[in-house]
PDB file of C-alpha atoms in Angstrom:
ATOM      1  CA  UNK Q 104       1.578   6.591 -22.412  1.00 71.00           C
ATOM      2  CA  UNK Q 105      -0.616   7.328 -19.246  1.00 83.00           C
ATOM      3  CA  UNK Q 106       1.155   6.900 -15.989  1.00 94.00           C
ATOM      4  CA  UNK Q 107      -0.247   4.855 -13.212  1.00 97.00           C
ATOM      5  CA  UNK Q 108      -3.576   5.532 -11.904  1.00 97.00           C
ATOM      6  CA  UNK Q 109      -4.957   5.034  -8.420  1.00 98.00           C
ATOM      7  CA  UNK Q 110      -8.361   5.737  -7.287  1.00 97.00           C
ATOM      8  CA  UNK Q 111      -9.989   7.267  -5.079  1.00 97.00           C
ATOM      9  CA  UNK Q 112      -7.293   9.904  -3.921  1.00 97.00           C
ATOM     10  CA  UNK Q 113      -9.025  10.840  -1.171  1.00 97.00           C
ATOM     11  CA  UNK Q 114     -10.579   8.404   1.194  1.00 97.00           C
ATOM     12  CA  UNK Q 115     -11.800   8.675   5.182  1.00 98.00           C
ATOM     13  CA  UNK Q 116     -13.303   6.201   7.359  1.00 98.00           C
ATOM     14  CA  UNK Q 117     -13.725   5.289  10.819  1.00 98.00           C
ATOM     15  CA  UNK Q 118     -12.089   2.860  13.013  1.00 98.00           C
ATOM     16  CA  UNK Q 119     -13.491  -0.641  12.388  1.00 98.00           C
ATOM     17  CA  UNK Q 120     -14.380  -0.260   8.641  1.00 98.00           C
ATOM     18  CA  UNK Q 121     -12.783  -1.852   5.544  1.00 98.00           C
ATOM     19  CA  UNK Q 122     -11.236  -0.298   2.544  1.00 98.00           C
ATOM     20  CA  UNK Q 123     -10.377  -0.825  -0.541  1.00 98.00           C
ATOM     21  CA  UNK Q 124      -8.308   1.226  -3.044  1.00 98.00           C
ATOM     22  CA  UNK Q 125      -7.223   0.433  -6.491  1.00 98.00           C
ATOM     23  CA  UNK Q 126      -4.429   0.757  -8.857  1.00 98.00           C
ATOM     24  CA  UNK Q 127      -4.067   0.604 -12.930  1.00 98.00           C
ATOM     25  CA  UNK Q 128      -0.286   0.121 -13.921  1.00 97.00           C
ATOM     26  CA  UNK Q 129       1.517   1.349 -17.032  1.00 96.00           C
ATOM     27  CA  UNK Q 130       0.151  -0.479 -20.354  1.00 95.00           C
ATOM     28  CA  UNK Q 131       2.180  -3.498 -20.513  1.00 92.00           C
ATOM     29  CA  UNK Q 132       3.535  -3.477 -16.627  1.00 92.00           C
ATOM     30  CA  UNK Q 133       2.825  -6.666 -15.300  1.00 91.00           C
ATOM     31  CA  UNK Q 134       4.474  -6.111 -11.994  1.00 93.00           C
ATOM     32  CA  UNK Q 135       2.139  -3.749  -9.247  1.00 96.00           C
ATOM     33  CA  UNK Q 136       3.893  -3.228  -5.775  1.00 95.00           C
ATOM     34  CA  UNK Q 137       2.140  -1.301  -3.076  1.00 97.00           C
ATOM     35  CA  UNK Q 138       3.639   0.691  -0.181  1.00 97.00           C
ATOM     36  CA  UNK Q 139       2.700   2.691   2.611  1.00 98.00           C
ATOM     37  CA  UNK Q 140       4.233   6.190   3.499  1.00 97.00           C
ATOM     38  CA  UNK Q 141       3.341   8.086   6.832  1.00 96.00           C
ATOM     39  CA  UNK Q 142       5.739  10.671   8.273  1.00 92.00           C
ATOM     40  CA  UNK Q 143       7.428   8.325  11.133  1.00 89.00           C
ATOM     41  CA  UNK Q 144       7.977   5.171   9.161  1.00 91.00           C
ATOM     42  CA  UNK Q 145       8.682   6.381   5.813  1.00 93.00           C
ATOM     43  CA  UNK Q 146       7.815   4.402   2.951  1.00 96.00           C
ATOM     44  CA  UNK Q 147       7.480   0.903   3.908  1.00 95.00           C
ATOM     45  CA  UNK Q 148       6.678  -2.159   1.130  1.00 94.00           C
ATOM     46  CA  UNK Q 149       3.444  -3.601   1.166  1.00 96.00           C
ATOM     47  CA  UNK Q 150       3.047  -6.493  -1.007  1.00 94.00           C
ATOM     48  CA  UNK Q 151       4.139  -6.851  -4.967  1.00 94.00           C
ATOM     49  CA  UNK Q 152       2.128  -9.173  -7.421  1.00 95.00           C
ATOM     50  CA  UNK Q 153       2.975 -10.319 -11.190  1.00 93.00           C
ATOM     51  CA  UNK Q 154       0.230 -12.216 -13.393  1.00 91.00           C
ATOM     52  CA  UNK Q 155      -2.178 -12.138 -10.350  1.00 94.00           C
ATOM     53  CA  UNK Q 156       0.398 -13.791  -7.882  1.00 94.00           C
ATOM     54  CA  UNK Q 157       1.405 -12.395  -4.879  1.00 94.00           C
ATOM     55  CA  UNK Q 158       5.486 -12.895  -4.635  1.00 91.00           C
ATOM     56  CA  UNK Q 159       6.153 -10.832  -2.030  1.00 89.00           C
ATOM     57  CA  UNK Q 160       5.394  -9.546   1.183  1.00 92.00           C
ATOM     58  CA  UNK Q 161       6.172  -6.894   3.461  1.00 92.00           C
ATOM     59  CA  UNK Q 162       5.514  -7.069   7.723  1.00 92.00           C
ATOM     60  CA  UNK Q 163       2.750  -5.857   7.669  1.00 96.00           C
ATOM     61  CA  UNK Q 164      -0.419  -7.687   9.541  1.00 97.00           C
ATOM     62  CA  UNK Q 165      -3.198 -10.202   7.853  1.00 96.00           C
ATOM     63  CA  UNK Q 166      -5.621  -6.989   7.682  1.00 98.00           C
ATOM     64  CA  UNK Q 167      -4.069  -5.827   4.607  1.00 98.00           C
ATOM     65  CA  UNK Q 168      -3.920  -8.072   1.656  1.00 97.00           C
ATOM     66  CA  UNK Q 169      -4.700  -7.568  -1.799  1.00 97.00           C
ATOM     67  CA  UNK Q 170      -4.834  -9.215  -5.437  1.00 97.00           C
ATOM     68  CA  UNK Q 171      -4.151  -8.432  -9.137  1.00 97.00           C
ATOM     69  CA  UNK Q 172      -6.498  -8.939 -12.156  1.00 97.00           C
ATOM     70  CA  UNK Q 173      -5.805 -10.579 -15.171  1.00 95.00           C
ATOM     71  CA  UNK Q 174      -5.417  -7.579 -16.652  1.00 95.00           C
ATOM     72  CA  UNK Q 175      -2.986  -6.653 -14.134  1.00 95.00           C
ATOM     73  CA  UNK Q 176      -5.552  -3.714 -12.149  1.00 97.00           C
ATOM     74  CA  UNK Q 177      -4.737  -4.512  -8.561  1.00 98.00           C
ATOM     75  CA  UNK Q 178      -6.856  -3.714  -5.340  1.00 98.00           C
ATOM     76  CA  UNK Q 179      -5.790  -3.541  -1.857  1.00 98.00           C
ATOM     77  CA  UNK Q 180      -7.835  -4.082   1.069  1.00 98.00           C
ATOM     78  CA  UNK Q 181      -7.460  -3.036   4.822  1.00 98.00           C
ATOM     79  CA  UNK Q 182      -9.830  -4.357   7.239  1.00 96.00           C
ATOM     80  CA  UNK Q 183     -11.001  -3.296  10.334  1.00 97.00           C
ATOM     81  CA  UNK Q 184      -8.777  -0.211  10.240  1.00 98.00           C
ATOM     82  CA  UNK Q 185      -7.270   1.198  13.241  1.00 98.00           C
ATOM     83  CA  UNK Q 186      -5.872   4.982  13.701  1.00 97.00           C
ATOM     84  CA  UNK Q 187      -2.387   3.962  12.784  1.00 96.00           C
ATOM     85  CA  UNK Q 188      -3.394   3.129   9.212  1.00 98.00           C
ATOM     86  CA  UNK Q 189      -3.964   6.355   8.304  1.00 98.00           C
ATOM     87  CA  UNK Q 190      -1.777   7.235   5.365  1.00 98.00           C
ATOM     88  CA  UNK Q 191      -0.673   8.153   1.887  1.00 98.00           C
ATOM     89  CA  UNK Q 192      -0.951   4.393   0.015  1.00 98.00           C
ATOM     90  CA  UNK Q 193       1.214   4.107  -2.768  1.00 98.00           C
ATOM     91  CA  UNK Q 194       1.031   2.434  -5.876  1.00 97.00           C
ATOM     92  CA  UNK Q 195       4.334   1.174  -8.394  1.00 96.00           C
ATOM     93  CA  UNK Q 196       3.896  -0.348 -11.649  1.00 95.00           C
ATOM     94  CA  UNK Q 197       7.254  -2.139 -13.066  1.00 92.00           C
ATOM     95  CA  UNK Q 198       7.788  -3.653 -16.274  1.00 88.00           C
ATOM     96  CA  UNK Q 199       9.415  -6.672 -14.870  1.00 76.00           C
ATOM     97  CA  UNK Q 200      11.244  -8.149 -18.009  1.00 69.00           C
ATOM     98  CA  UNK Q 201      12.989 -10.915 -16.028  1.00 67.00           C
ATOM     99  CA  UNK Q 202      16.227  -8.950 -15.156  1.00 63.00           C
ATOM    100  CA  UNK Q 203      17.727  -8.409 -11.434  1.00 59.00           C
ATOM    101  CA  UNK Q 204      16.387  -5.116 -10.828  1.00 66.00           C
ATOM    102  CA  UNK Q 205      13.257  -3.372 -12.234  1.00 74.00           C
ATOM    103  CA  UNK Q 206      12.580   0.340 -12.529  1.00 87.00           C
ATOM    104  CA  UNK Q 207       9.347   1.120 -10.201  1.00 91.00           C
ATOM    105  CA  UNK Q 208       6.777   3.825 -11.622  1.00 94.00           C
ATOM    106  CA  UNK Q 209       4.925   5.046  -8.833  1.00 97.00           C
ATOM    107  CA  UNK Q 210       1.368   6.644  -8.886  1.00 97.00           C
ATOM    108  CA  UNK Q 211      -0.012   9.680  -6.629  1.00 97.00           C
ATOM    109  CA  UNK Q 212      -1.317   7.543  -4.108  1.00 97.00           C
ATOM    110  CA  UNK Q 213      -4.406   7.315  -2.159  1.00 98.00           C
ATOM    111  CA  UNK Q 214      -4.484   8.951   1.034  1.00 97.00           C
ATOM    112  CA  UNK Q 215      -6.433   7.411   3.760  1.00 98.00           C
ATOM    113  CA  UNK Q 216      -7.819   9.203   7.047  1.00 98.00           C
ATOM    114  CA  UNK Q 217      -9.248   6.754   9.688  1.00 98.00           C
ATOM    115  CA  UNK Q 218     -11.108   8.414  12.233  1.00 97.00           C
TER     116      UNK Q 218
ATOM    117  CA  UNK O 239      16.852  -7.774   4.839  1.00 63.00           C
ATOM    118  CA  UNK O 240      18.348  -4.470   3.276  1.00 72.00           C
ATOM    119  CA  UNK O 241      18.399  -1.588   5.770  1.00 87.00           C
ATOM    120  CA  UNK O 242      19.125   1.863   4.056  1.00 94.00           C
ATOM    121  CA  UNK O 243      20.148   5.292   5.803  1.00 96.00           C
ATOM    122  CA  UNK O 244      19.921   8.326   4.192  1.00 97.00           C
ATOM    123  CA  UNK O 245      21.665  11.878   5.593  1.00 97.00           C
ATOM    124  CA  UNK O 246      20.830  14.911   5.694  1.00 97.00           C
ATOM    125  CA  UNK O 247      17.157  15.165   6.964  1.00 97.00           C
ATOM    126  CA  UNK O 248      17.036  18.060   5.549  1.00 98.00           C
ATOM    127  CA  UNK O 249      19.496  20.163   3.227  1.00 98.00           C
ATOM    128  CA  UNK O 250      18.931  24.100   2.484  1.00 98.00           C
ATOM    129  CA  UNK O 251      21.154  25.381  -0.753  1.00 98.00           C
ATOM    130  CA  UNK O 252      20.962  28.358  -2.397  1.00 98.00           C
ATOM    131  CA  UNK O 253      19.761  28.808  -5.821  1.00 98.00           C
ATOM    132  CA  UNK O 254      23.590  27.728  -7.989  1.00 97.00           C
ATOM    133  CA  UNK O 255      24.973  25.515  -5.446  1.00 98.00           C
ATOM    134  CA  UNK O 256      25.658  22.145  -5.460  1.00 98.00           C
ATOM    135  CA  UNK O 257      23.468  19.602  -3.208  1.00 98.00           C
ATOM    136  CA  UNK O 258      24.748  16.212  -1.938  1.00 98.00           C
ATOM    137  CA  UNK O 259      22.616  13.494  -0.666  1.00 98.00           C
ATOM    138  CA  UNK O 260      24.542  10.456   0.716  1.00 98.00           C
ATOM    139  CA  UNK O 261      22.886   6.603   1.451  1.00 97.00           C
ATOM    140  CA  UNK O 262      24.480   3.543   3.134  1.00 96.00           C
ATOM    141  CA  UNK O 263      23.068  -0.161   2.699  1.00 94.00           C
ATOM    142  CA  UNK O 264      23.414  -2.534   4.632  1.00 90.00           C
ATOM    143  CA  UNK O 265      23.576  -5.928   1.974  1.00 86.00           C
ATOM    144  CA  UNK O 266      25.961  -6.391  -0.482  1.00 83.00           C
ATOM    145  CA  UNK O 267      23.926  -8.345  -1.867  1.00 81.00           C
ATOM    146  CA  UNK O 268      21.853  -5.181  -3.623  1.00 85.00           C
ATOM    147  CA  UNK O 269      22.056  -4.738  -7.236  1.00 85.00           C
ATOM    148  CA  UNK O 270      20.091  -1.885  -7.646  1.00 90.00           C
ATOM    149  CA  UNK O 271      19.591   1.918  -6.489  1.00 94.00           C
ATOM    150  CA  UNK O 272      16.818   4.213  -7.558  1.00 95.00           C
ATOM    151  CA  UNK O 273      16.268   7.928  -6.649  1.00 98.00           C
ATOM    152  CA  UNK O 274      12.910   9.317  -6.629  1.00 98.00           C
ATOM    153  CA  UNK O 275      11.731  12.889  -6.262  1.00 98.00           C
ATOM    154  CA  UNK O 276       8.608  13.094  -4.555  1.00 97.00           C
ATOM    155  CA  UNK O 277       6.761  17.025  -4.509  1.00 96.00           C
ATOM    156  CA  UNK O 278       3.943  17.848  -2.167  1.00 92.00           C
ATOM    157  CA  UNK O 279       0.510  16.015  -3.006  1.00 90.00           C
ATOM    158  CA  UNK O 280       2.491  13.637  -5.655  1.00 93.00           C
ATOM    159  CA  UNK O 281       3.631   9.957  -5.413  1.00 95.00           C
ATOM    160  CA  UNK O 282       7.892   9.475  -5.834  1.00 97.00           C
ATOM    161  CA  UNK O 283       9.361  10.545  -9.225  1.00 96.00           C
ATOM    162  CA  UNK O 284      12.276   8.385 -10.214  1.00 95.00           C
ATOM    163  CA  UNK O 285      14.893  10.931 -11.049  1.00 97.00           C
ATOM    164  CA  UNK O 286      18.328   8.777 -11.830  1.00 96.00           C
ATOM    165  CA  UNK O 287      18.960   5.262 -10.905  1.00 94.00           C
ATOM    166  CA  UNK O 288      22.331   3.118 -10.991  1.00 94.00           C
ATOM    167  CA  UNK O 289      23.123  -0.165 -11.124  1.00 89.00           C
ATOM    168  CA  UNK O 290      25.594  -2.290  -8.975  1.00 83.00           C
ATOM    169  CA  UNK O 291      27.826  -2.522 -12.408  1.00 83.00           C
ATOM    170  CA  UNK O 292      28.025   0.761 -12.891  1.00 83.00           C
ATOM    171  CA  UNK O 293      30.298   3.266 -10.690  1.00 91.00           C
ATOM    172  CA  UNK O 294      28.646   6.761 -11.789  1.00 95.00           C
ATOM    173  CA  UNK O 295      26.114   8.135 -13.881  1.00 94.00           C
ATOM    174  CA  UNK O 296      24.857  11.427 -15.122  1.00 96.00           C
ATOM    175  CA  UNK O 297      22.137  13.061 -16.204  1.00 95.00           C
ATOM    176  CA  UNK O 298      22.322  16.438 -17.272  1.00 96.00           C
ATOM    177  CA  UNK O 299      22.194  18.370 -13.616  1.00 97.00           C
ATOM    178  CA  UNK O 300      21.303  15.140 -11.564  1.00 98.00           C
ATOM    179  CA  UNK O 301      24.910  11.975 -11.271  1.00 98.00           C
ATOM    180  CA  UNK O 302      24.436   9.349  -8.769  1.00 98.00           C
ATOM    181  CA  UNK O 303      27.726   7.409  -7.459  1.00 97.00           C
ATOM    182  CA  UNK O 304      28.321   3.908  -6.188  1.00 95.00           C
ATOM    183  CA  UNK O 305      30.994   3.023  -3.942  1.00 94.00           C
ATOM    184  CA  UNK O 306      30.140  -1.552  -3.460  1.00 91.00           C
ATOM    185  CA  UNK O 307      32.943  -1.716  -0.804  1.00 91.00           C
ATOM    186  CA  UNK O 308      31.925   0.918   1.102  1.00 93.00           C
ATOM    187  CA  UNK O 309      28.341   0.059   0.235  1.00 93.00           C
ATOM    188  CA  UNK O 310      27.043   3.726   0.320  1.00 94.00           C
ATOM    189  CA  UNK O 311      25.651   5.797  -2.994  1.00 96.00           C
ATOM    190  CA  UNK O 312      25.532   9.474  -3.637  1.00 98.00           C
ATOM    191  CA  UNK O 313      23.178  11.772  -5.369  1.00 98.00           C
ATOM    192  CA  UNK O 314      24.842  14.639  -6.721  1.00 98.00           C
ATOM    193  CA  UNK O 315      22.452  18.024  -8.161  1.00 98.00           C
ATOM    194  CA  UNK O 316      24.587  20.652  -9.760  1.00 98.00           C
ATOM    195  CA  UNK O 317      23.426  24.469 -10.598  1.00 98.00           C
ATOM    196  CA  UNK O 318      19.951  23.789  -8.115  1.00 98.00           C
ATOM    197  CA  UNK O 319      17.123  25.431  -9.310  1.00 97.00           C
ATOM    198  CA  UNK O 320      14.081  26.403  -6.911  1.00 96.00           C
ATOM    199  CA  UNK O 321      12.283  23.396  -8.540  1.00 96.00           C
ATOM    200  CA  UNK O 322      14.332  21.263  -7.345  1.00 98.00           C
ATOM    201  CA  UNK O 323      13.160  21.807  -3.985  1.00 98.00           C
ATOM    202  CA  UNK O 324      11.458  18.898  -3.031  1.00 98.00           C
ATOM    203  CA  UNK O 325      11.852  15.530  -0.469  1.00 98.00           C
ATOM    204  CA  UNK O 326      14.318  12.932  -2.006  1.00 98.00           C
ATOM    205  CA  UNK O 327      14.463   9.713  -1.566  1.00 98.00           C
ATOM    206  CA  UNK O 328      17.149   6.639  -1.782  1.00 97.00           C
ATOM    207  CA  UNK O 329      16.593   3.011  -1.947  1.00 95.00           C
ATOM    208  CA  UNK O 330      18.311  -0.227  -2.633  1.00 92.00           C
ATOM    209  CA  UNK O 331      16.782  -3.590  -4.195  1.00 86.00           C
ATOM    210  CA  UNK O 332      17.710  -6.955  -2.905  1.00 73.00           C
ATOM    211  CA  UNK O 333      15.211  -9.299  -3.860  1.00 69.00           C
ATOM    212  CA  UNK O 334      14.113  -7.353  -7.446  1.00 65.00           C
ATOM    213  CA  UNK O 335      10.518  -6.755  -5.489  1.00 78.00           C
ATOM    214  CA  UNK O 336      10.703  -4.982  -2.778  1.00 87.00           C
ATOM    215  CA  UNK O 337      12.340  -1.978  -2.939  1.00 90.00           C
ATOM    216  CA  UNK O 338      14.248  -0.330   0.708  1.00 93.00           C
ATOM    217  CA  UNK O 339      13.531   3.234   1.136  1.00 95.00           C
ATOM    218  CA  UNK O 340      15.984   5.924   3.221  1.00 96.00           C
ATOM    219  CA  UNK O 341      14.269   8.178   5.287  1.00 96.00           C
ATOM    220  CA  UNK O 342      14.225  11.259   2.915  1.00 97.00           C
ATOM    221  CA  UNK O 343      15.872  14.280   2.702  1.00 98.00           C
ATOM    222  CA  UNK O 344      14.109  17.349   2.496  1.00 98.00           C
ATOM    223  CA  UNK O 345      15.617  20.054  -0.074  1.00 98.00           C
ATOM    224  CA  UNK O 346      14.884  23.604   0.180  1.00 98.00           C
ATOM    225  CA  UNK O 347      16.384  25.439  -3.095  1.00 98.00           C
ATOM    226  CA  UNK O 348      16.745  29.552  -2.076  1.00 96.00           C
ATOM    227  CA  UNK O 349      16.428  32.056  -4.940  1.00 92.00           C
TER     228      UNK O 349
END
């Protein structure tokens, strides 16, 4: 079974610009969380949708948002980026069967240079 | 929210010994604690996870431990091989989302 995929890897822009970056789950995960990981802040939840709702939400500010497909492909956006978004953005696909905890597959991440 | 602290920063073993990584949380309310490996250029592997039920478990080199009263969890890597060597993370789960990530500990396996 493939892992999760995210695409591009590799991404830079320039202050001011929007992004957007995608991520394809497991087969069958329904769950896609996204976090950000830079060297000060560790790796710091994003947002987390299941069957194209969002359910939760990290502190982070309205420039970064995103949404999930029916077939449960999600995208995240990040508008007029600023210097401080540069980083490695990290997708997790769970299966999400309804239980208290769910085991998070993560992906090799996209990593994002704003000049 | 969950707050999670994770010691050392970084840890250097030789190739044989033993490594421990130790995490605290902060709610008692958290039911669930992952450990991911995460190499250079590669998103977090999970490695072991345990679950607030459980007080140990094992997998071949790699046990975790829980301790709920003292609210801290251990990850435990016997016989450490140079691939090993990588950053490790903790985290806890409080809400079933979002997971709480320690700050990593950096693992430098000798020969």
């Amino acid at each position: 079974k493939a892992g999760v995929t995210q695409t591009p890897r590799y991404l830079i822009k320039t202050r001011g610009q929007q992004v957007t970056l995608s991520c394809s789950p497991i087969s069958g995960h329904r769950s896609v969380s996204w976090y950000q990981q830079t060297p000060g802040q560790g790796l710091q939840f994003l947002f987390e949708y299941f069957s194209e709702t969002q359910r939760n939400k990290g502190n982070f500010p309205g420039r970064f948002s995103g949404r999930q497909f029916s077939n449960s492909r999600s995208e995240m956006n990040v508008s007029t980026l600023e210097l401080g978004d540069s980083a490695l953005y990290l997708c997790a696909s769970s299966l999400d069967t309804g239980g208290s905890y769910n085991e998070q597959f993560f992906g090799p991440g996209t990593r994002l240079t704003v000049l | 929210g969950e707050n999670v602290e994770q010691h050392p920063s970084t840890l250097s073993v030789q190739e044989g010994d033993s490594a421990v990584i130790k995490c605290t949380y902060s709610d008692s309310a958290s039911n669930y604690f992952p450990w991911y490996k995460q190499e250079l250029g590669k998103g977090p592997q999970l490695i072991i996870d345990i679950r607030s039920n459980v007080g140990e478990k094992k997998d071949q080199r790699i046990a975790v431990t829980l301790n709920k009263t003292a609210k801290h969890f251990s990850l435990h890597i016997t016989e450490t091989q140079p691939e090993d060597s990588a950053v490790y993370f903790c985290a806890g789960i409080y809400s079933g989302y979002e997971l709480n990530f320690g700050k990593g500990t950096s693992l430098l396996v000798t020969p």
